[in-house]
Short mmCIF file of C-alpha atoms and ligand atoms in Angstrom, two decimals:
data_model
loop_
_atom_site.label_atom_id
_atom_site.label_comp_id
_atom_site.label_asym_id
_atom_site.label_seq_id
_atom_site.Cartn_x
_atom_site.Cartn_y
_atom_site.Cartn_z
CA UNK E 10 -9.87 12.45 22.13
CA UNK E 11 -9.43 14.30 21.60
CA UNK E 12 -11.22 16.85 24.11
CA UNK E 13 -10.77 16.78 28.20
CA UNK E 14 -12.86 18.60 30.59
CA UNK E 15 -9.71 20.83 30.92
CA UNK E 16 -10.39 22.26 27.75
CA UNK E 17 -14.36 22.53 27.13
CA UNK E 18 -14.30 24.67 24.40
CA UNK E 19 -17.89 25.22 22.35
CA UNK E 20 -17.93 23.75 19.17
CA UNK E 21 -21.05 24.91 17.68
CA UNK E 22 -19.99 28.16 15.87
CA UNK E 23 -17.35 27.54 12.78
CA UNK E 24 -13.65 27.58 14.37
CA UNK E 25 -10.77 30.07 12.79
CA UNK E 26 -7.94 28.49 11.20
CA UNK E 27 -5.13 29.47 13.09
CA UNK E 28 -2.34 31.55 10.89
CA UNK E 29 0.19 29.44 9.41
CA UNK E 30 -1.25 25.98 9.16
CA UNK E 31 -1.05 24.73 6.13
CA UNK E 32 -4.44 23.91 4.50
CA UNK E 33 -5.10 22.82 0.49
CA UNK E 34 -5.60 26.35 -0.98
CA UNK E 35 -9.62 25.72 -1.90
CA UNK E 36 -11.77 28.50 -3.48
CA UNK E 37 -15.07 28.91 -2.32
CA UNK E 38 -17.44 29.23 -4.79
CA UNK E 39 -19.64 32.37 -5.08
CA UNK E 40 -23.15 30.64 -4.44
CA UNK E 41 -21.94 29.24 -0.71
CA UNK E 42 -21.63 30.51 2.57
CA UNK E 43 -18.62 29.95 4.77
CA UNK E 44 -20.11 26.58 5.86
CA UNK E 45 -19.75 25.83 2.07
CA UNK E 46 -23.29 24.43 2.21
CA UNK E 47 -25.27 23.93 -1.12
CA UNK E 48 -28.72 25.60 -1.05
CA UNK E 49 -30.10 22.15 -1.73
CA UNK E 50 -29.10 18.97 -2.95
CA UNK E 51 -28.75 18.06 -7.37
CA UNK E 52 -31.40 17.80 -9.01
CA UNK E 53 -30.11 14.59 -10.45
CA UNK E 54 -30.86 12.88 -14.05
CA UNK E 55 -31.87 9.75 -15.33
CA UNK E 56 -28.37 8.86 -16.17
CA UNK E 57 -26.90 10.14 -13.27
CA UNK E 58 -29.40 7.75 -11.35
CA UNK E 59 -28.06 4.47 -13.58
CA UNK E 60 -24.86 5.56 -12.62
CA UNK E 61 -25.24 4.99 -9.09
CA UNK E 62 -27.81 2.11 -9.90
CA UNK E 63 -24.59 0.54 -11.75
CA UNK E 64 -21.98 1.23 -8.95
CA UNK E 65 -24.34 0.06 -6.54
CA UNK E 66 -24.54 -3.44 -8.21
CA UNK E 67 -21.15 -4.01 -9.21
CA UNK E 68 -20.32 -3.42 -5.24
CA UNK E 69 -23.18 -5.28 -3.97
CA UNK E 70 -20.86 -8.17 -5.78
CA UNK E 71 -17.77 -8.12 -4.51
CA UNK E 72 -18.67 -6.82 -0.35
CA UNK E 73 -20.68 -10.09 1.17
CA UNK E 74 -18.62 -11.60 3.38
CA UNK E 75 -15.81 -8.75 3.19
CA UNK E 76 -17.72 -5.52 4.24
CA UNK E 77 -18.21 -4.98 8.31
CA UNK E 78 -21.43 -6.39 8.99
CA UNK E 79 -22.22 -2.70 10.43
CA UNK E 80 -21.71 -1.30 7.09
CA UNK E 81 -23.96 -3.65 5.34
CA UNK E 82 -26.59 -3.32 7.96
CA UNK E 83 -26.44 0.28 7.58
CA UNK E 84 -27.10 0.00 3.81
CA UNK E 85 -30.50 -1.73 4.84
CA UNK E 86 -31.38 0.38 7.43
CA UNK E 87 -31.05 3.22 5.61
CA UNK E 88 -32.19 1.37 2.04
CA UNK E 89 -29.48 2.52 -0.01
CA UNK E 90 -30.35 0.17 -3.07
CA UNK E 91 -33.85 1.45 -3.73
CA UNK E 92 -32.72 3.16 -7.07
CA UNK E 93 -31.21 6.18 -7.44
CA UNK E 94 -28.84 8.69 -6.10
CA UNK E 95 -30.59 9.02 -2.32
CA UNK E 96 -32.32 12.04 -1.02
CA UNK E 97 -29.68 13.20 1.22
CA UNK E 98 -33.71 14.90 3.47
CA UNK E 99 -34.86 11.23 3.10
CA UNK E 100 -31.69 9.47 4.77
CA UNK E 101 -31.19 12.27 7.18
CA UNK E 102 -34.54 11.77 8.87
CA UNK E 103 -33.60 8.02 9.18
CA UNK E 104 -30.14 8.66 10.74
CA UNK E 105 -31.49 11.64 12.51
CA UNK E 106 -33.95 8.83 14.41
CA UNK E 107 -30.85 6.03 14.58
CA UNK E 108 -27.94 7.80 15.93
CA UNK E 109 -28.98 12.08 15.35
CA UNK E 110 -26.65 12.39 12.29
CA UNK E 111 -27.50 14.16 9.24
CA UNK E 112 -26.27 14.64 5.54
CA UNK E 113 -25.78 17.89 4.10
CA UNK E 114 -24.39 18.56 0.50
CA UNK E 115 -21.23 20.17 -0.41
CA UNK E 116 -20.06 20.82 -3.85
CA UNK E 117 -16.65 19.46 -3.24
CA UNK E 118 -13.61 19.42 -1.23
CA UNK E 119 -14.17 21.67 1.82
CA UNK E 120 -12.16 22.95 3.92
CA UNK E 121 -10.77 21.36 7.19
CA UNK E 122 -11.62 23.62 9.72
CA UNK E 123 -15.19 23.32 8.13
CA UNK E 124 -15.24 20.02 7.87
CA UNK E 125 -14.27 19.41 11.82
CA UNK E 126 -17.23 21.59 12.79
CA UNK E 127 -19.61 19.94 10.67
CA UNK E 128 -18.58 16.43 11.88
CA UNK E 129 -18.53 18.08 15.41
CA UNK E 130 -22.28 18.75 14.97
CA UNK E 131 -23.15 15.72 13.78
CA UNK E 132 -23.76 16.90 10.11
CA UNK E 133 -22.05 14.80 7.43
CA UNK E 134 -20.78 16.85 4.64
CA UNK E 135 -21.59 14.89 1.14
CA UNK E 136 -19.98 15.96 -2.29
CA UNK E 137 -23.95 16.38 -4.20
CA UNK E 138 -21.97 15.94 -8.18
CA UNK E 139 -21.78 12.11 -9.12
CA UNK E 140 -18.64 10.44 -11.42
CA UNK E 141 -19.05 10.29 -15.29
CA UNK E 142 -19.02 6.99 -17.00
CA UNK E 143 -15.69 8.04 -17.93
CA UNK E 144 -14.57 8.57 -14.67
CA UNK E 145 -16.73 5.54 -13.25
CA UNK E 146 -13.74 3.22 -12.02
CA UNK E 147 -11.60 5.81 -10.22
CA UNK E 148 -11.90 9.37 -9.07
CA UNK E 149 -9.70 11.00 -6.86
CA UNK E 150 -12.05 13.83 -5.51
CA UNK E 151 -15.20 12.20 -3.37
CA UNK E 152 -18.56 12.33 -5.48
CA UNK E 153 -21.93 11.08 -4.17
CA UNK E 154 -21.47 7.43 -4.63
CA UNK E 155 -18.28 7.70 -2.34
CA UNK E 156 -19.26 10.10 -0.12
CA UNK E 157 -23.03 8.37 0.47
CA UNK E 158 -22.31 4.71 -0.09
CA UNK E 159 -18.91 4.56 1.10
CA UNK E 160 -19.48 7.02 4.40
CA UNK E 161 -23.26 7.31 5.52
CA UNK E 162 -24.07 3.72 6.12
CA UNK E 163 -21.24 3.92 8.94
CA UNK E 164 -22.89 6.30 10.46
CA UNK E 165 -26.08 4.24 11.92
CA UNK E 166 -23.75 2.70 14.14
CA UNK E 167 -23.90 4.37 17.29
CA UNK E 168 -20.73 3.73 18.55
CA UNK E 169 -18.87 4.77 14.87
CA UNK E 170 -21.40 7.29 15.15
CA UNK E 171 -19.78 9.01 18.29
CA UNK E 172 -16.07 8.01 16.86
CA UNK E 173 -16.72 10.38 14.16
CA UNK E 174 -17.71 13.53 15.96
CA UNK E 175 -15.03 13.01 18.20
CA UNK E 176 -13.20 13.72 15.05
CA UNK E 177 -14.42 16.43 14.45
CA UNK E 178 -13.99 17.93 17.76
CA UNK E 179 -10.38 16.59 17.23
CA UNK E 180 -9.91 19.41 14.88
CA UNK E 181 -10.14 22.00 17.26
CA UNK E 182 -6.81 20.73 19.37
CA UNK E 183 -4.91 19.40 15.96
CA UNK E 184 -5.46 23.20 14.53
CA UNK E 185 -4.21 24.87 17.71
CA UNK E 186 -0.61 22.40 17.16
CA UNK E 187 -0.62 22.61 14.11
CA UNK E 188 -0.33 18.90 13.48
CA UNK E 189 -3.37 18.33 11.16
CA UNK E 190 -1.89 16.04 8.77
CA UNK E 191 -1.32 13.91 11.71
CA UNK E 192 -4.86 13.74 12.57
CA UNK E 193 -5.65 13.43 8.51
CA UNK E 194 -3.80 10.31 9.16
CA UNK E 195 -5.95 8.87 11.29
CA UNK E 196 -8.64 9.80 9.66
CA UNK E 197 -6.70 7.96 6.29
CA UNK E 198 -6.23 4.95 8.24
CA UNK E 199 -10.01 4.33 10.02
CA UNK E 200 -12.45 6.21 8.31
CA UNK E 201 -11.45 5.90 4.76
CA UNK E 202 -9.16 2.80 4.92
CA UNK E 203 -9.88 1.15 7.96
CA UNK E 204 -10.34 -2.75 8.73
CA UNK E 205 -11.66 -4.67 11.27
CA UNK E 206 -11.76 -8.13 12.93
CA UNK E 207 -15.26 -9.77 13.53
CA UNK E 208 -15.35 -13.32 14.80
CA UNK E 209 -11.42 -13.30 14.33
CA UNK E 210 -11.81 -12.60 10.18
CA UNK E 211 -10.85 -9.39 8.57
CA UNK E 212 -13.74 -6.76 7.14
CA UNK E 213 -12.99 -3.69 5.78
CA UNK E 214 -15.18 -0.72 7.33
CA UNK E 215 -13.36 2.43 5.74
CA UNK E 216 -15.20 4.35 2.83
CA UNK E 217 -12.38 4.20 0.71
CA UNK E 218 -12.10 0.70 0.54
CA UNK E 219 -15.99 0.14 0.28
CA UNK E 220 -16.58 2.12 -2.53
CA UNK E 221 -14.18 0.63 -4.90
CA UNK E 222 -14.52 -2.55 -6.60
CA UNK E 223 -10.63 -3.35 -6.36
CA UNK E 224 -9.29 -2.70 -3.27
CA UNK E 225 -12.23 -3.93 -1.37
CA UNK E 226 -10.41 -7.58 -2.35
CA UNK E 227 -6.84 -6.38 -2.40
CA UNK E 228 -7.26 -4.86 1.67
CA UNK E 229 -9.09 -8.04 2.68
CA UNK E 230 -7.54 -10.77 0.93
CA UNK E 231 -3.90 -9.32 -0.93
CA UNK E 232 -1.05 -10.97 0.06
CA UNK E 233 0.30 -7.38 -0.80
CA UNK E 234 -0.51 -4.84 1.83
CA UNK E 235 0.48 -5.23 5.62
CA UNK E 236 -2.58 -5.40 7.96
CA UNK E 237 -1.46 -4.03 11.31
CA UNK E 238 -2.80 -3.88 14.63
CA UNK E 239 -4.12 0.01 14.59
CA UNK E 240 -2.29 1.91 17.67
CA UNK E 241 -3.01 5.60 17.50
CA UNK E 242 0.39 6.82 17.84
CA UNK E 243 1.69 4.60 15.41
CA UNK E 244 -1.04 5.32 12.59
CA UNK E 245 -0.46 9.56 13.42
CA UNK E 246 2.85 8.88 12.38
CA UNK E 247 2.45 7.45 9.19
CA UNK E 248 2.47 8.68 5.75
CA UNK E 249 -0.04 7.76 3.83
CA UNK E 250 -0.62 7.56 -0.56
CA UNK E 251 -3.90 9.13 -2.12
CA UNK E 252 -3.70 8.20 -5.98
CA UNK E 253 -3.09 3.96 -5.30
CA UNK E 254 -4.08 1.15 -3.25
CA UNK E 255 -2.63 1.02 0.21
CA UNK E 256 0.69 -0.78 1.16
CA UNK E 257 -1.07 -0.88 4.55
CA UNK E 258 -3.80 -1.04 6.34
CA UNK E 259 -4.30 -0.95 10.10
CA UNK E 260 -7.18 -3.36 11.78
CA UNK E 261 -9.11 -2.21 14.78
CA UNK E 262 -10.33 -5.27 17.36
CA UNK E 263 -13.78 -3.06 17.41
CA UNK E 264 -15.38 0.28 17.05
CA UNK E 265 -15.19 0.28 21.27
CA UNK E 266 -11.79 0.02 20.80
CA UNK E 267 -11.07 2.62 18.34
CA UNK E 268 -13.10 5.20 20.36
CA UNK E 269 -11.28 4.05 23.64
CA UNK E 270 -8.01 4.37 22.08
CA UNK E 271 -8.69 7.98 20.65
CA UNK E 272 -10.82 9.47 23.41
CA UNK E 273 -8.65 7.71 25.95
CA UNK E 274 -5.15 9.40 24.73
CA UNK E 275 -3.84 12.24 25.75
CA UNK E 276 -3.40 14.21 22.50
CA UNK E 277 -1.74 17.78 23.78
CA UNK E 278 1.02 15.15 24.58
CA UNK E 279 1.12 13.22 21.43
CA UNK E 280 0.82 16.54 19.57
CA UNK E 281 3.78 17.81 21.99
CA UNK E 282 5.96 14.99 21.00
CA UNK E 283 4.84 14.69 17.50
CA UNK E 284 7.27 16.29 14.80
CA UNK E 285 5.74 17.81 12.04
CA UNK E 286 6.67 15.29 9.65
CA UNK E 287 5.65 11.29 8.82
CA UNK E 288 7.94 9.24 10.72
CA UNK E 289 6.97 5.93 9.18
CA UNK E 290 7.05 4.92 5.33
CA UNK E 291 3.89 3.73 4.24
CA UNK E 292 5.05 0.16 3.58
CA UNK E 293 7.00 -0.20 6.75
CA UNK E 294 6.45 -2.66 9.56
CA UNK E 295 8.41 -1.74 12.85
CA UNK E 296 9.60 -3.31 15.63
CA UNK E 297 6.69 -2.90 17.82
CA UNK E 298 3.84 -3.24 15.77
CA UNK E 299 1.10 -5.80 16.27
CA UNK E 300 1.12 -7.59 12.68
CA UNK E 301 -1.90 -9.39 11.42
CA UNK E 302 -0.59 -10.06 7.92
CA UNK E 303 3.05 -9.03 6.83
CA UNK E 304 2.78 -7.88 3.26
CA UNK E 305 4.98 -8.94 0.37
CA UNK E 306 4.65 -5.62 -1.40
CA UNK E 307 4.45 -7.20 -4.53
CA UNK E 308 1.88 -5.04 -6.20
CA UNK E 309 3.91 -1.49 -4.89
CA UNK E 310 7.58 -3.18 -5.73
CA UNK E 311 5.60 -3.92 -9.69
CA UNK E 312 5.21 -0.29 -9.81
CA UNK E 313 1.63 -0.11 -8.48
CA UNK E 314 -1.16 1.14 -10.46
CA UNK E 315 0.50 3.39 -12.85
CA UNK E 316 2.92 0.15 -14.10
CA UNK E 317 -0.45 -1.90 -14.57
CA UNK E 318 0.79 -4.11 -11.72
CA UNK E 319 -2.19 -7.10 -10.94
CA UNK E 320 -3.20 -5.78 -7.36
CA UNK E 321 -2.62 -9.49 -5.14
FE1 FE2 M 23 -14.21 9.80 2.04
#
């Protein structure tokens, strides 16, 4: 990916970001260090606890037979639906024996150049607050139920397992060109809204999609969004929206080749030839994509989820 023997580099003390890349300004707050690690995980309460309890049912209904059979595996394996927001010591021990991953809270957003090293390490950084029942259908900044059901169960698949730290190591190289909302967009398009083909039908796999209720349908099954053939250049050129369901959605044939594609391109030369900008429109098909499903738009031409628009 991401990293050649050319350019070993050690990637267990936090990198610098360079001057000049643009980053969201975060503030750190005053009880963490600069690996923005909490102390320990939330002492949660009893309605924080049905909260999860709830989300976990309502998507236990709509992902049979539309979640990647790795992701619901994963849930198993690591016995997500016992009750209760999980003990991020109890399901680190488990991962730590399936694939040597681990889950470490954060108490929100971090930032990117923290983020890469923790992936890097093979620590998964997990917002520790959970949503509100006010807030229970959509949040836009990650909480516990995304970050832990959506993300974690991924991660006992050994071959996701190794995608993902090659992300993180990814950082490193995207920092130095400056081109990390290029790499954000690959991140957008697998890890968050990725789908996949198994035995030829489309399952969704990204933590975005799998944590929802709505678009877990809507990227499977809506006549809506485009489902493209994922090709790493194309997807790093690509904007992407973060406050409505995607007009697309790229579809990997399986993790072996998503981590073949990545670790297999050159990226000093894609970052060389990449402008700084998105090239592609969100909603656009071009000439030498690989299209599963062309979209009809329908649901972003009705004005998407701000006009009320039904999301087919
Ligand atoms: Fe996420």
């Amino acid at each position: 990916m991401m990293t050649t023997a050319t350019d070993q580099q050690d990637f267990t003390t936090l990198p610098e970001m360079p001057e000049g890349v643009f980053t969201a300004p975060l503030k750190r707050p005053a009880h963490v260090g600069d690996d923005w690690l909490e102390p320990k995980q939330t002492e949660y309460t009893g309605e924080d606890d049905a909260i999860w309890n709830d989300l976990f049912a309502r998507q236990m209904d709509v992902l049979p037979g539309r979640a990647a059979s790795a992701f619901m595996n994963g849930l198993e394996k690591l016995d997500l639906g016992q009750g209760g927001v999980p003990d991020f010591g109890r399901l680190s021990e488990e991962l730590d024996r399936l694939t040597g991953w681990s889950v470490v809270p954060v108490p929100m957003l971090i930032p990117d150049h923290v983020f890469f090293w923790h992936l890097a390490n093979r620590r998964f950084p997990a917002g520790n607050f959970i949503r509100t029942r006010e807030t229970f259908d959509y949040i836009q900044e990650p909480d516990v139920f995304h970050d832990v059901f959506g993300h974690v169960p991924m991660l006992t698949d050994p071959v996701y397992a190794d995608y993902m730290q090659e992300y993180g190591k990814a950082g490193w190289k995207a920092m130095r060109y400056n081109r990390l909302k290029a790499l954000g967009a690959l991140y957008w398009y697998t890890v968050e809204f990725g789908l996949m083909l198994e035995h030829g039908e489309v399952r969704a796999y990204g933590a975005g999609i799998l944590s929802g209720p709505t678009e877990v349908v809507f990227a499977v099954e809506g006549r809506s969004p485009n489902r493209i053939m994922l090709s790493v250049d194309r997807v790093m050129r690509t904007d992407y929206v973060i406050s409505d369901l995607q007009p697309t959605y790229f579809v990997i044939e399986s993790f072996e080749d998503l981590y073949r594609q990545t670790v297999e391109r050159d990226f000093d030369r894609l970052y060389r030839n990449l402008p700084p900008a998105f090239t592609y429109a969100n909603s656009a098909i071009i000439d030498v994509d690989n299209v599963a499903h062309r979209g009809t738009q329908e649901y972003l031409l009705r004005g998407g989820r701000g006009s009320g628009a039904d999301p087919v």
